[in-house]
PDB file of C-alpha atoms in Angstrom:
ATOM      1  CA  MET A   1      76.069  -8.563 -75.405  1.00 76.00           C
ATOM      2  CA  SER A   2      73.941  -9.817 -78.285  1.00 86.00           C
ATOM      3  CA  VAL A   3      70.136 -10.094 -77.709  1.00 90.00           C
ATOM      4  CA  SER A   4      67.486 -11.982 -80.203  1.00 91.00           C
ATOM      5  CA  LYS A   5      63.862 -12.321 -79.746  1.00 94.00           C
ATOM      6  CA  GLU A   6      61.390 -14.377 -81.303  1.00 93.00           C
ATOM      7  CA  CYS A   7      57.598 -14.300 -80.696  1.00 95.00           C
ATOM      8  CA  ASN A   8      55.065 -17.465 -80.116  1.00 95.00           C
ATOM      9  CA  LYS A   9      57.934 -20.091 -80.359  1.00 93.00           C
ATOM     10  CA  SER A  10      56.091 -21.985 -77.611  1.00 94.00           C
ATOM     11  CA  LYS A  11      52.350 -21.170 -78.551  1.00 95.00           C
ATOM     12  CA  ASP A  12      50.186 -23.913 -77.816  1.00 95.00           C
ATOM     13  CA  LYS A  13      52.887 -25.884 -75.649  1.00 96.00           C
ATOM     14  CA  ILE A  14      51.563 -27.652 -72.545  1.00 96.00           C
ATOM     15  CA  HIS A  15      52.977 -27.102 -69.160  1.00 96.00           C
ATOM     16  CA  ARG A  16      52.043 -28.883 -65.781  1.00 95.00           C
ATOM     17  CA  LEU A  17      51.729 -25.944 -63.521  1.00 93.00           C
ATOM     18  CA  ALA A  18      50.384 -25.240 -60.029  1.00 89.00           C
ATOM     19  CA  CYS A  19      46.781 -23.506 -60.619  1.00 89.00           C
ATOM     20  CA  ARG A  20      45.735 -20.588 -58.467  1.00 80.00           C
ATOM     21  CA  ASN A  21      42.029 -21.643 -58.827  1.00 84.00           C
ATOM     22  CA  CYS A  22      42.344 -25.637 -58.792  1.00 84.00           C
ATOM     23  CA  ASP A  23      44.669 -25.672 -55.950  1.00 77.00           C
ATOM     24  CA  SER A  24      46.637 -28.261 -57.721  1.00 85.00           C
ATOM     25  CA  PHE A  25      49.114 -29.114 -60.678  1.00 90.00           C
ATOM     26  CA  THR A  26      47.069 -28.923 -63.852  1.00 94.00           C
ATOM     27  CA  ASN A  27      47.947 -28.835 -67.652  1.00 96.00           C
ATOM     28  CA  HIS A  28      48.311 -25.038 -68.847  1.00 96.00           C
ATOM     29  CA  LYS A  29      48.377 -23.993 -72.291  1.00 97.00           C
ATOM     30  CA  VAL A  30      50.604 -21.373 -73.738  1.00 97.00           C
ATOM     31  CA  LEU A  31      48.587 -18.516 -75.369  1.00 97.00           C
ATOM     32  CA  THR A  32      51.264 -16.247 -76.430  1.00 96.00           C
ATOM     33  CA  SER A  33      55.116 -16.094 -75.792  1.00 96.00           C
ATOM     34  CA  ILE A  34      58.279 -14.076 -76.305  1.00 96.00           C
ATOM     35  CA  GLU A  35      61.721 -15.894 -76.235  1.00 95.00           C
ATOM     36  CA  THR A  36      64.744 -13.863 -75.489  1.00 94.00           C
ATOM     37  CA  ASN A  37      68.230 -15.217 -76.297  1.00 92.00           C
ATOM     38  CA  TRP A  38      71.228 -13.280 -74.958  1.00 91.00           C
ATOM     39  CA  GLY A  39      74.930 -13.784 -74.790  1.00 89.00           C
ATOM     40  CA  ASP A  40      78.180 -12.268 -74.115  1.00 83.00           C
ATOM     41  CA  ASP A  41      80.879 -14.032 -76.141  1.00 79.00           C
ATOM     42  CA  ASP A  42      83.576 -11.899 -74.620  1.00 79.00           C
ATOM     43  CA  VAL A  43      82.934 -14.035 -71.531  1.00 79.00           C
ATOM     44  CA  GLY A  44      81.222 -17.127 -72.799  1.00 80.00           C
ATOM     45  CA  ILE A  45      77.995 -16.800 -70.994  1.00 87.00           C
ATOM     46  CA  TYR A  46      74.668 -16.869 -72.780  1.00 87.00           C
ATOM     47  CA  GLY A  47      71.058 -17.811 -71.571  1.00 90.00           C
ATOM     48  CA  THR A  48      67.527 -17.695 -72.611  1.00 92.00           C
ATOM     49  CA  ASP A  49      64.274 -16.314 -70.895  1.00 94.00           C
ATOM     50  CA  MET A  50      60.832 -17.310 -71.991  1.00 95.00           C
ATOM     51  CA  PHE A  51      57.825 -14.925 -71.121  1.00 96.00           C
ATOM     52  CA  GLU A  52      54.676 -17.076 -71.413  1.00 97.00           C
ATOM     53  CA  ILE A  53      50.956 -16.018 -70.675  1.00 97.00           C
ATOM     54  CA  VAL A  54      49.212 -19.523 -69.842  1.00 97.00           C
ATOM     55  CA  GLU A  55      45.657 -20.848 -69.382  1.00 97.00           C
ATOM     56  CA  CYS A  56      44.909 -23.266 -67.172  1.00 95.00           C
ATOM     57  CA  LEU A  57      42.975 -26.229 -69.141  1.00 95.00           C
ATOM     58  CA  GLY A  58      40.901 -26.839 -66.022  1.00 92.00           C
ATOM     59  CA  CYS A  59      39.221 -23.706 -64.809  1.00 93.00           C
ATOM     60  CA  ASP A  60      40.325 -21.456 -67.910  1.00 94.00           C
ATOM     61  CA  SER A  61      42.337 -18.843 -65.338  1.00 93.00           C
ATOM     62  CA  VAL A  62      44.990 -16.894 -67.197  1.00 95.00           C
ATOM     63  CA  SER A  63      48.589 -16.245 -65.521  1.00 94.00           C
ATOM     64  CA  PHE A  64      51.882 -15.786 -66.601  1.00 95.00           C
ATOM     65  CA  ARG A  65      55.361 -17.911 -66.397  1.00 95.00           C
ATOM     66  CA  LEU A  66      58.707 -17.011 -66.859  1.00 94.00           C
ATOM     67  CA  ALA A  67      61.144 -19.736 -67.431  1.00 93.00           C
ATOM     68  CA  SER A  68      64.999 -19.051 -67.423  1.00 92.00           C
ATOM     69  CA  ILE A  69      68.272 -20.700 -68.309  1.00 89.00           C
ATOM     70  CA  ASN A  70      71.852 -19.729 -68.666  1.00 87.00           C
ATOM     71  CA  SER A  71      74.942 -21.613 -69.336  1.00 82.00           C
ATOM     72  CA  GLU A  72      76.253 -21.362 -65.908  1.00 81.00           C
ATOM     73  CA  ASP A  73      73.582 -23.698 -64.787  1.00 77.00           C
ATOM     74  CA  ALA A  74      74.720 -26.844 -66.472  1.00 71.00           C
ATOM     75  CA  GLU A  75      73.170 -29.608 -64.745  1.00 67.00           C
ATOM     76  CA  SER A  76      74.440 -32.684 -67.190  1.00 69.00           C
ATOM     77  CA  TYR A  77      76.019 -33.524 -70.220  1.00 67.00           C
ATOM     78  CA  ASN A  78      75.417 -36.170 -72.634  1.00 70.00           C
ATOM     79  CA  GLU A  79      78.837 -37.380 -74.314  1.00 68.00           C
ATOM     80  CA  GLU A  80      77.135 -39.234 -77.006  1.00 72.00           C
ATOM     81  CA  THR A  81      74.810 -36.438 -78.357  1.00 70.00           C
ATOM     82  CA  GLY A  82      76.664 -33.633 -76.799  1.00 68.00           C
ATOM     83  CA  GLU A  83      73.505 -32.366 -75.521  1.00 74.00           C
ATOM     84  CA  ILE A  84      73.771 -30.111 -72.030  1.00 73.00           C
ATOM     85  CA  ASN A  85      70.830 -30.057 -69.696  1.00 78.00           C
ATOM     86  CA  TYR A  86      70.466 -26.866 -67.942  1.00 78.00           C
ATOM     87  CA  LYS A  87      68.466 -26.111 -64.676  1.00 82.00           C
ATOM     88  CA  ILE A  88      65.413 -24.125 -65.571  1.00 85.00           C
ATOM     89  CA  ASP A  89      64.632 -21.415 -63.113  1.00 87.00           C
ATOM     90  CA  GLU A  90      60.452 -20.987 -63.291  1.00 88.00           C
ATOM     91  CA  GLU A  91      58.582 -18.377 -61.934  1.00 88.00           C
ATOM     92  CA  LEU A  92      54.735 -17.922 -61.960  1.00 89.00           C
ATOM     93  CA  TYR A  93      52.550 -15.033 -61.594  1.00 88.00           C
ATOM     94  CA  PRO A  94      50.327 -14.531 -59.595  1.00 86.00           C
ATOM     95  CA  ASN A  95      52.628 -16.511 -57.226  1.00 81.00           C
ATOM     96  CA  ARG A  96      51.175 -19.652 -55.694  1.00 79.00           C
ATOM     97  CA  ILE A  97      51.894 -23.149 -54.390  1.00 75.00           C
ATOM     98  CA  ALA A  98      49.703 -26.075 -55.155  1.00 69.00           C
ATOM     99  CA  GLY A  99      47.497 -26.983 -52.125  1.00 68.00           C
ATOM    100  CA  ARG A 100      48.371 -23.726 -50.083  1.00 78.00           C
ATOM    101  CA  LYS A 101      45.361 -21.732 -50.541  1.00 81.00           C
ATOM    102  CA  GLU A 102      44.283 -19.244 -48.108  1.00 84.00           C
ATOM    103  CA  ILE A 103      42.078 -20.374 -45.038  1.00 85.00           C
ATOM    104  CA  GLU A 104      38.141 -20.007 -45.505  1.00 86.00           C
ATOM    105  CA  ASN A 105      36.621 -17.049 -43.674  1.00 89.00           C
ATOM    106  CA  ILE A 106      39.900 -14.881 -43.132  1.00 88.00           C
ATOM    107  CA  HIS A 107      37.221 -11.961 -43.127  1.00 90.00           C
ATOM    108  CA  LEU A 108      36.549 -13.104 -39.511  1.00 90.00           C
ATOM    109  CA  LEU A 109      40.289 -12.487 -38.493  1.00 92.00           C
ATOM    110  CA  PRO A 110      41.148  -9.125 -36.657  1.00 92.00           C
ATOM    111  CA  PRO A 111      42.268  -6.256 -39.108  1.00 92.00           C
ATOM    112  CA  GLY A 112      45.990  -6.333 -37.820  1.00 92.00           C
ATOM    113  CA  THR A 113      46.208 -10.299 -37.536  1.00 92.00           C
ATOM    114  CA  LEU A 114      44.686 -10.504 -41.156  1.00 93.00           C
ATOM    115  CA  LYS A 115      47.240  -8.162 -42.804  1.00 93.00           C
ATOM    116  CA  ILE A 116      50.207 -10.321 -41.275  1.00 93.00           C
ATOM    117  CA  TYR A 117      48.571 -13.470 -42.293  1.00 93.00           C
ATOM    118  CA  LYS A 118      48.160 -12.417 -46.015  1.00 91.00           C
ATOM    119  CA  GLU A 119      51.476 -11.120 -46.357  1.00 91.00           C
ATOM    120  CA  ILE A 120      53.002 -14.392 -44.793  1.00 91.00           C
ATOM    121  CA  HIS A 121      50.904 -16.435 -47.460  1.00 88.00           C
ATOM    122  CA  LYS A 122      52.252 -14.111 -50.045  1.00 87.00           C
ATOM    123  CA  ALA A 123      55.886 -14.821 -49.093  1.00 88.00           C
ATOM    124  CA  ILE A 124      55.601 -18.561 -48.727  1.00 86.00           C
ATOM    125  CA  CYS A 125      53.966 -18.610 -52.268  1.00 82.00           C
ATOM    126  CA  SER A 126      56.908 -16.428 -53.764  1.00 82.00           C
ATOM    127  CA  ARG A 127      59.431 -18.934 -52.079  1.00 81.00           C
ATOM    128  CA  LEU A 128      60.780 -16.189 -49.542  1.00 85.00           C
ATOM    129  CA  ARG A 129      61.662 -18.598 -46.761  1.00 84.00           C
ATOM    130  CA  ILE A 130      63.446 -16.702 -44.277  1.00 84.00           C
ATOM    131  CA  LEU A 131      60.735 -13.776 -44.224  1.00 85.00           C
ATOM    132  CA  SER A 132      58.084 -16.469 -44.255  1.00 86.00           C
ATOM    133  CA  GLY A 133      59.647 -18.161 -41.070  1.00 83.00           C
ATOM    134  CA  ILE A 134      60.233 -14.642 -39.361  1.00 85.00           C
ATOM    135  CA  GLY A 135      56.583 -13.727 -40.220  1.00 88.00           C
ATOM    136  CA  ILE A 136      54.902 -16.780 -38.468  1.00 86.00           C
ATOM    137  CA  ARG A 137      56.568 -15.791 -35.405  1.00 85.00           C
ATOM    138  CA  VAL A 138      55.239 -12.126 -35.779  1.00 88.00           C
ATOM    139  CA  LEU A 139      51.732 -13.520 -36.337  1.00 90.00           C
ATOM    140  CA  VAL A 140      51.942 -15.513 -33.127  1.00 88.00           C
ATOM    141  CA  GLU A 141      52.783 -12.411 -31.243  1.00 88.00           C
ATOM    142  CA  SER A 142      49.945 -10.418 -32.973  1.00 90.00           C
ATOM    143  CA  VAL A 143      47.485 -13.249 -31.772  1.00 89.00           C
ATOM    144  CA  CYS A 144      48.915 -13.143 -28.286  1.00 89.00           C
ATOM    145  CA  ARG A 145      48.897  -9.135 -28.008  1.00 90.00           C
ATOM    146  CA  GLU A 146      45.315  -9.117 -29.404  1.00 90.00           C
ATOM    147  CA  ARG A 147      44.204 -11.909 -26.903  1.00 89.00           C
ATOM    148  CA  GLU A 148      46.146  -9.782 -24.149  1.00 90.00           C
ATOM    149  CA  ALA A 149      48.154 -12.918 -23.188  1.00 89.00           C
ATOM    150  CA  ASN A 150      50.219 -12.122 -20.162  1.00 90.00           C
ATOM    151  CA  GLY A 151      54.044 -13.068 -19.763  1.00 89.00           C
ATOM    152  CA  SER A 152      57.334 -11.385 -20.073  1.00 87.00           C
ATOM    153  CA  SER A 153      58.345 -13.712 -23.303  1.00 86.00           C
ATOM    154  CA  LEU A 154      56.405 -15.130 -26.162  1.00 84.00           C
ATOM    155  CA  GLU A 155      57.071 -18.818 -24.769  1.00 85.00           C
ATOM    156  CA  ASN A 156      55.085 -17.381 -21.620  1.00 89.00           C
ATOM    157  CA  LYS A 157      52.416 -15.897 -23.632  1.00 88.00           C
ATOM    158  CA  ILE A 158      51.589 -18.982 -25.631  1.00 87.00           C
ATOM    159  CA  ASP A 159      51.179 -20.700 -22.402  1.00 88.00           C
ATOM    160  CA  ASP A 160      48.785 -17.982 -20.974  1.00 89.00           C
ATOM    161  CA  LEU A 161      46.534 -18.845 -24.002  1.00 86.00           C
ATOM    162  CA  VAL A 162      46.189 -22.080 -22.645  1.00 86.00           C
ATOM    163  CA  ASN A 163      45.348 -20.831 -19.226  1.00 89.00           C
ATOM    164  CA  LYS A 164      42.777 -18.662 -21.076  1.00 84.00           C
ATOM    165  CA  GLY A 165      41.208 -21.706 -22.764  1.00 84.00           C
ATOM    166  CA  LEU A 166      42.099 -20.310 -26.164  1.00 80.00           C
ATOM    167  CA  LEU A 167      44.541 -23.063 -27.133  1.00 79.00           C
ATOM    168  CA  THR A 168      45.084 -26.763 -26.272  1.00 79.00           C
ATOM    169  CA  LYS A 169      48.119 -28.072 -24.439  1.00 81.00           C
ATOM    170  CA  GLU A 170      48.676 -30.041 -27.514  1.00 79.00           C
ATOM    171  CA  ASN A 171      48.385 -27.166 -29.803  1.00 77.00           C
ATOM    172  CA  SER A 172      50.502 -25.050 -27.500  1.00 80.00           C
ATOM    173  CA  GLU A 173      53.373 -27.438 -27.826  1.00 80.00           C
ATOM    174  CA  ALA A 174      53.014 -27.210 -31.765  1.00 76.00           C
ATOM    175  CA  LEU A 175      53.013 -23.606 -31.674  1.00 76.00           C
ATOM    176  CA  HIS A 176      55.844 -23.447 -29.375  1.00 78.00           C
ATOM    177  CA  ALA A 177      57.771 -25.022 -32.354  1.00 74.00           C
ATOM    178  CA  THR A 178      56.802 -22.537 -34.723  1.00 73.00           C
ATOM    179  CA  ARG A 179      58.354 -19.896 -32.101  1.00 69.00           C
ATOM    180  CA  LEU A 180      61.377 -21.845 -32.057  1.00 67.00           C
ATOM    181  CA  LEU A 181      61.704 -21.671 -35.643  1.00 68.00           C
ATOM    182  CA  GLY A 182      61.157 -18.098 -35.718  1.00 65.00           C
ATOM    183  CA  ASN A 183      63.939 -17.387 -33.157  1.00 65.00           C
ATOM    184  CA  ARG A 184      66.439 -19.444 -35.180  1.00 66.00           C
ATOM    185  CA  LEU A 185      65.723 -17.494 -38.459  1.00 63.00           C
ATOM    186  CA  ALA A 186      65.840 -14.222 -36.725  1.00 62.00           C
ATOM    187  CA  HIS A 187      69.241 -14.583 -35.235  1.00 63.00           C
ATOM    188  CA  GLU A 188      71.258 -17.190 -37.152  1.00 65.00           C
ATOM    189  CA  VAL A 189      69.417 -16.294 -40.716  1.00 65.00           C
ATOM    190  CA  ILE A 190      69.145 -19.882 -41.845  1.00 70.00           C
ATOM    191  CA  GLU A 191      67.027 -20.794 -44.935  1.00 74.00           C
ATOM    192  CA  PRO A 192      64.413 -23.103 -43.748  1.00 73.00           C
ATOM    193  CA  LYS A 193      63.233 -25.943 -45.677  1.00 77.00           C
ATOM    194  CA  ASP A 194      59.928 -26.002 -47.679  1.00 77.00           C
ATOM    195  CA  GLU A 195      58.426 -28.736 -45.614  1.00 79.00           C
ATOM    196  CA  ALA A 196      59.354 -27.127 -42.111  1.00 79.00           C
ATOM    197  CA  LEU A 197      57.579 -23.809 -43.525  1.00 81.00           C
ATOM    198  CA  GLU A 198      54.681 -26.022 -44.438  1.00 83.00           C
ATOM    199  CA  ILE A 199      54.285 -27.752 -41.025  1.00 83.00           C
ATOM    200  CA  ALA A 200      54.615 -24.010 -39.387  1.00 83.00           C
ATOM    201  CA  MET A 201      51.927 -22.643 -41.684  1.00 86.00           C
ATOM    202  CA  ASP A 202      49.705 -25.654 -41.134  1.00 86.00           C
ATOM    203  CA  ILE A 203      50.234 -25.045 -37.202  1.00 84.00           C
ATOM    204  CA  ILE A 204      49.461 -21.277 -37.268  1.00 86.00           C
ATOM    205  CA  GLU A 205      46.425 -21.729 -39.450  1.00 89.00           C
ATOM    206  CA  ASN A 206      44.992 -23.975 -36.887  1.00 86.00           C
ATOM    207  CA  LEU A 207      45.706 -21.557 -34.369  1.00 86.00           C
ATOM    208  CA  LEU A 208      43.757 -18.730 -36.218  1.00 91.00           C
ATOM    209  CA  MET A 209      40.961 -21.168 -36.803  1.00 90.00           C
ATOM    210  CA  SER A 210      40.664 -22.237 -33.159  1.00 86.00           C
ATOM    211  CA  VAL A 211      41.270 -18.778 -31.577  1.00 87.00           C
ATOM    212  CA  TYR A 212      39.110 -16.545 -34.096  1.00 90.00           C
ATOM    213  CA  ILE A 213      37.146 -18.553 -36.941  1.00 90.00           C
ATOM    214  CA  ILE A 214      35.296 -21.242 -35.344  1.00 87.00           C
ATOM    215  CA  PRO A 215      34.399 -19.482 -31.900  1.00 85.00           C
ATOM    216  CA  ASN A 216      32.818 -16.643 -34.638  1.00 81.00           C
ATOM    217  CA  LYS A 217      30.984 -19.252 -36.493  1.00 81.00           C
ATOM    218  CA  ALA A 218      29.903 -21.082 -33.356  1.00 80.00           C
ATOM    219  CA  LYS A 219      28.467 -17.931 -31.845  1.00 77.00           C
ATOM    220  CA  ARG A 220      26.352 -16.996 -35.285  1.00 73.00           C
ATOM    221  CA  LEU A 221      25.032 -20.722 -35.214  1.00 68.00           C
ATOM    222  CA  LYS A 222      24.263 -20.271 -31.509  1.00 66.00           C
ATOM    223  CA  ILE A 223      22.361 -16.865 -32.484  1.00 66.00           C
ATOM    224  CA  SER A 224      20.850 -18.746 -35.684  1.00 63.00           C
ATOM    225  CA  VAL A 225      19.504 -21.819 -33.359  1.00 59.00           C
ATOM    226  CA  SER A 226      18.027 -19.527 -30.512  1.00 65.00           C
ATOM    227  CA  SER A 227      16.031 -17.309 -33.283  1.00 61.00           C
ATOM    228  CA  LYS A 228      15.264 -20.408 -35.007  1.00 60.00           C
ATOM    229  CA  LYS A 229      16.596 -19.127 -38.156  1.00 56.00           C
ATOM    230  CA  PHE A 230      17.578 -22.282 -39.622  1.00 51.00           C
TER     231      PHE A 230
END
């Protein structure tokens, strides 16, 4: 195995990346980099790992990018030029997805529910799809347990949230969809698509808003109005 390194080969290069603060894709400038090229002539495999510290040109936040290619992941070949295009595996740290920030006022969630939510959010941003889907089901169970929902199954407990006035019928039907997604992942271990997880996360965040955050803020508003502190 042969290995060579080169410093700052990609310095000042611009990448279009998801920004952890801007909540969208923005231009990021490479501040410094180390490129590692490796290969094994005996088996004919080679590749490149590019380690980069990048800075968002919108908010100045600094993060880390790792881009990797190897000869086993060739995507296309240009017969005229002999150029081979390789699949690029990209990792960002801190992990993030554009448009998927944590919901506001999560400090209003019960401690156990908050911990589960934060771990699910990190899993989704890290593209850990199976764990994310199962975690969403666990979060639904956490809400049902914290709100003392009655029922012999999670399905019955979700329906009891409606009976308690904590959830609308329409929202409960959406929540049942996340329950079924979690069931399938737990038993069949099938990786869900990103779109399915995004929808499921939207539903569970709506549940947290309606059960905890909005009622808490409404209570605080009522107290403020009654005491004329506004």
